[in-house]
Amino acid sequence: MTHSVLFVCLGNICRSPMAEGAMRAVGGRRGMDILVDSAGTGSWHVGNPPDARAQAAALANGVDISAQRARQIAVPDFDRFAHIVAMDCSVLADLDAIRPAATPGRLSLFLDHVTGREGQDVADPYYGDEDGFATAWADVTAGAEALMELLRRG
Ligand code: 4NP
């Protein structure tokens, strides 16, 4: 069975594209076949590439996310993906509110998968400086490694 994961943040131009890139990189290193995608709860940036600062943070770690384009989450995503992973608690609450009643997709908070980081948000770096993007990259890498372990076991 192909594993499938959808990462979701607010704009789909910072955190979830970085999570998608980190997950692809970890999956590639481990030779795992995974369907990975990302989306936003908001529609402001639909069709746009990731924020230049997110692209730079990923590229500094050898991961090119420039080909990604933002999209908004849609109801069929809850059927298409086995795991739907929110980058922060407010996104998780929004997803919980729009999810259809009987969907197979498991909804979770990204950092709940990382031991010692349970309940924490990947801080939104959009209104900050480059340091916030480096921190977000470290967070999404830790989350991707942990999530990959979960998929490998399950
Ligand atoms: P993201 O960051 O949710 O990590 O993509 C944001 C990007 C854009 C906005 C908010 C957060 N915005 O309000 O436009």
CSV table of C-alpha atoms and ligand atoms in Angstrom, one decimal:
chain,number,residue,atom,x,y,z
A,1,MET,CA,0.0,0.0,0.0
A,2,THR,CA,1.2,3.5,-0.8
A,3,HIS,CA,1.3,5.7,2.2
A,4,SER,CA,-0.2,9.1,1.8
A,5,VAL,CA,0.2,12.3,3.8
A,6,LEU,CA,-1.2,15.8,3.3
A,7,PHE,CA,0.4,18.7,5.3
A,8,VAL,CA,-1.8,21.7,6.0
A,9,CYS,CA,-1.0,25.2,7.2
A,10,LEU,CA,-2.8,28.5,6.7
A,11,GLY,CA,-1.4,29.9,3.4
A,12,ASN,CA,0.4,26.9,1.9
A,13,ILE,CA,3.4,29.1,1.1
A,14,CYS,CA,5.6,28.6,4.2
A,15,ARG,CA,5.2,25.7,6.7
A,16,SER,CA,3.4,23.0,4.8
A,17,PRO,CA,5.5,23.4,1.6
A,18,MET,CA,8.6,23.0,3.8
A,19,ALA,CA,7.0,20.0,5.5
A,20,GLU,CA,6.2,18.5,2.0
A,21,GLY,CA,9.8,19.1,0.9
A,22,ALA,CA,11.3,17.6,4.1
A,23,MET,CA,9.0,14.6,3.9
A,24,ARG,CA,10.0,13.9,0.3
A,25,ALA,CA,13.6,14.2,1.2
A,26,VAL,CA,13.3,11.8,4.2
A,27,GLY,CA,11.3,9.4,2.1
A,28,GLY,CA,13.8,9.5,-0.7
A,29,ARG,CA,16.7,8.8,1.7
A,30,ARG,CA,14.8,5.8,3.1
A,31,GLY,CA,13.6,4.6,-0.3
A,32,MET,CA,9.9,4.8,0.8
A,33,ASP,CA,7.1,5.3,-1.7
A,34,ILE,CA,4.8,7.9,-0.3
A,35,LEU,CA,2.2,10.2,-1.8
A,36,VAL,CA,3.0,13.6,-0.2
A,37,ASP,CA,1.2,16.9,-0.8
A,38,SER,CA,0.4,20.1,1.0
A,39,ALA,CA,-2.5,22.6,1.1
A,40,GLY,CA,-3.7,25.7,3.0
A,41,THR,CA,-6.9,26.4,4.8
A,42,GLY,CA,-6.9,29.8,3.2
A,43,SER,CA,-7.1,30.8,-0.4
A,44,TRP,CA,-5.0,34.0,-0.5
A,45,HIS,CA,-2.0,32.5,-2.2
A,46,VAL,CA,-3.5,29.8,-4.4
A,47,GLY,CA,-1.3,29.2,-7.5
A,48,ASN,CA,1.8,30.9,-5.9
A,49,PRO,CA,5.1,29.2,-5.3
A,50,PRO,CA,6.4,29.0,-1.7
A,51,ASP,CA,7.6,32.2,-0.1
A,52,ALA,CA,11.1,33.0,-1.2
A,53,ARG,CA,12.4,32.7,2.4
A,54,ALA,CA,10.9,29.2,2.7
A,55,GLN,CA,12.5,28.2,-0.6
A,56,ALA,CA,15.8,29.5,0.6
A,57,ALA,CA,15.6,27.7,4.0
A,58,ALA,CA,14.8,24.4,2.2
A,59,LEU,CA,17.5,24.9,-0.5
A,60,ALA,CA,20.1,25.7,2.3
A,61,ASN,CA,19.4,22.1,3.3
A,62,GLY,CA,19.6,20.7,-0.2
A,63,VAL,CA,15.9,20.5,-0.9
A,64,ASP,CA,14.3,22.4,-3.9
A,65,ILE,CA,10.7,23.3,-3.2
A,66,SER,CA,10.4,25.9,-6.0
A,67,ALA,CA,8.1,23.8,-8.2
A,68,GLN,CA,5.3,23.6,-5.6
A,69,ARG,CA,2.2,25.7,-6.1
A,70,ALA,CA,-0.2,26.7,-3.3
A,71,ARG,CA,-3.7,25.2,-3.2
A,72,GLN,CA,-6.6,25.3,-0.8
A,73,ILE,CA,-7.7,22.1,1.0
A,74,ALA,CA,-10.9,20.6,-0.4
A,75,VAL,CA,-13.3,18.0,1.0
A,76,PRO,CA,-12.1,15.1,-1.3
A,77,ASP,CA,-8.7,15.5,0.4
A,78,PHE,CA,-10.1,13.8,3.5
A,79,ASP,CA,-10.7,10.6,1.4
A,80,ARG,CA,-7.5,10.8,-0.7
A,81,PHE,CA,-5.0,11.0,2.2
A,82,ALA,CA,-4.6,8.5,5.0
A,83,HIS,CA,-2.9,11.1,7.2
A,84,ILE,CA,-3.8,14.8,7.3
A,85,VAL,CA,-1.3,16.7,9.4
A,86,ALA,CA,-1.9,20.2,10.7
A,87,MET,CA,1.0,22.5,11.3
A,88,ASP,CA,-0.6,24.2,14.3
A,89,CYS,CA,-3.5,23.9,16.7
A,90,SER,CA,-5.7,26.5,15.0
A,91,VAL,CA,-5.3,24.8,11.6
A,92,LEU,CA,-6.1,21.5,13.4
A,93,ALA,CA,-9.3,23.0,14.8
A,94,ASP,CA,-10.3,24.4,11.4
A,95,LEU,CA,-9.7,21.0,9.7
A,96,ASP,CA,-11.7,19.3,12.4
A,97,ALA,CA,-14.6,21.7,11.7
A,98,ILE,CA,-14.7,21.0,7.9
A,99,ARG,CA,-13.9,17.3,7.9
A,100,PRO,CA,-16.8,15.1,6.6
A,101,ALA,CA,-18.2,12.9,9.4
A,102,ALA,CA,-17.2,9.5,8.1
A,103,THR,CA,-13.7,9.9,6.5
A,104,PRO,CA,-10.8,7.5,6.7
A,105,GLY,CA,-8.2,10.2,6.9
A,106,ARG,CA,-6.6,10.5,10.3
A,107,LEU,CA,-6.2,14.1,11.4
A,108,SER,CA,-3.2,15.0,13.7
A,109,LEU,CA,-1.0,17.8,14.9
A,110,PHE,CA,2.4,17.6,13.3
A,111,LEU,CA,4.5,18.0,16.4
A,112,ASP,CA,2.4,15.5,18.3
A,113,HIS,CA,4.5,12.9,16.4
A,114,VAL,CA,7.7,14.2,17.9
A,115,THR,CA,8.6,13.0,21.4
A,116,GLY,CA,8.8,16.0,23.8
A,117,ARG,CA,7.1,18.4,21.4
A,118,GLU,CA,3.5,17.2,21.8
A,119,GLY,CA,0.9,19.9,21.6
A,120,GLN,CA,3.2,22.4,20.1
A,121,ASP,CA,2.8,24.5,16.9
A,122,VAL,CA,5.2,24.9,14.1
A,123,ALA,CA,5.4,28.7,14.6
A,124,ASP,CA,4.2,30.7,11.6
A,125,PRO,CA,7.3,32.4,10.2
A,126,TYR,CA,5.5,34.5,7.6
A,127,TYR,CA,5.6,37.8,9.5
A,128,GLY,CA,9.1,37.3,11.0
A,129,ASP,CA,12.6,37.1,9.7
A,130,GLU,CA,14.8,34.4,8.2
A,131,ASP,CA,15.6,32.9,11.6
A,132,GLY,CA,11.9,31.9,11.9
A,133,PHE,CA,12.2,30.0,8.6
A,134,ALA,CA,15.4,28.2,9.8
A,135,THR,CA,13.5,27.2,13.0
A,136,ALA,CA,10.5,26.0,10.9
A,137,TRP,CA,12.8,23.9,8.7
A,138,ALA,CA,14.3,22.2,11.8
A,139,ASP,CA,10.8,21.6,13.1
A,140,VAL,CA,9.5,20.1,9.8
A,141,THR,CA,12.5,17.9,9.5
A,142,ALA,CA,12.0,16.5,13.0
A,143,GLY,CA,8.3,16.0,12.3
A,144,ALA,CA,9.0,14.3,8.9
A,145,GLU,CA,11.5,11.9,10.5
A,146,ALA,CA,9.0,11.0,13.2
A,147,LEU,CA,6.1,10.6,10.8
A,148,MET,CA,8.2,8.4,8.6
A,149,GLU,CA,8.9,6.1,11.5
A,150,LEU,CA,5.2,5.9,12.2
A,151,LEU,CA,4.5,5.0,8.5
A,152,ARG,CA,7.3,2.5,8.5
A,153,ARG,CA,5.9,0.7,11.5
A,154,GLY,CA,2.3,0.9,10.5
B,1,4NP,P1,1.9,29.5,6.2
B,1,4NP,O1,2.2,31.0,6.5
B,1,4NP,O2,0.5,29.2,6.8
B,1,4NP,O3,3.0,28.7,6.9
B,1,4NP,O4,1.9,29.3,4.7
B,1,4NP,C1,1.4,32.0,6.1
B,1,4NP,C2,1.4,32.6,4.9
B,1,4NP,C3,0.5,33.6,4.5
B,1,4NP,C4,-0.3,34.1,5.5
B,1,4NP,C5,-0.4,33.6,6.8
B,1,4NP,C6,0.5,32.5,7.1
B,1,4NP,N1,-1.2,35.2,5.1
B,1,4NP,O5,-1.9,35.6,6.0
B,1,4NP,O6,-1.2,35.6,4.0
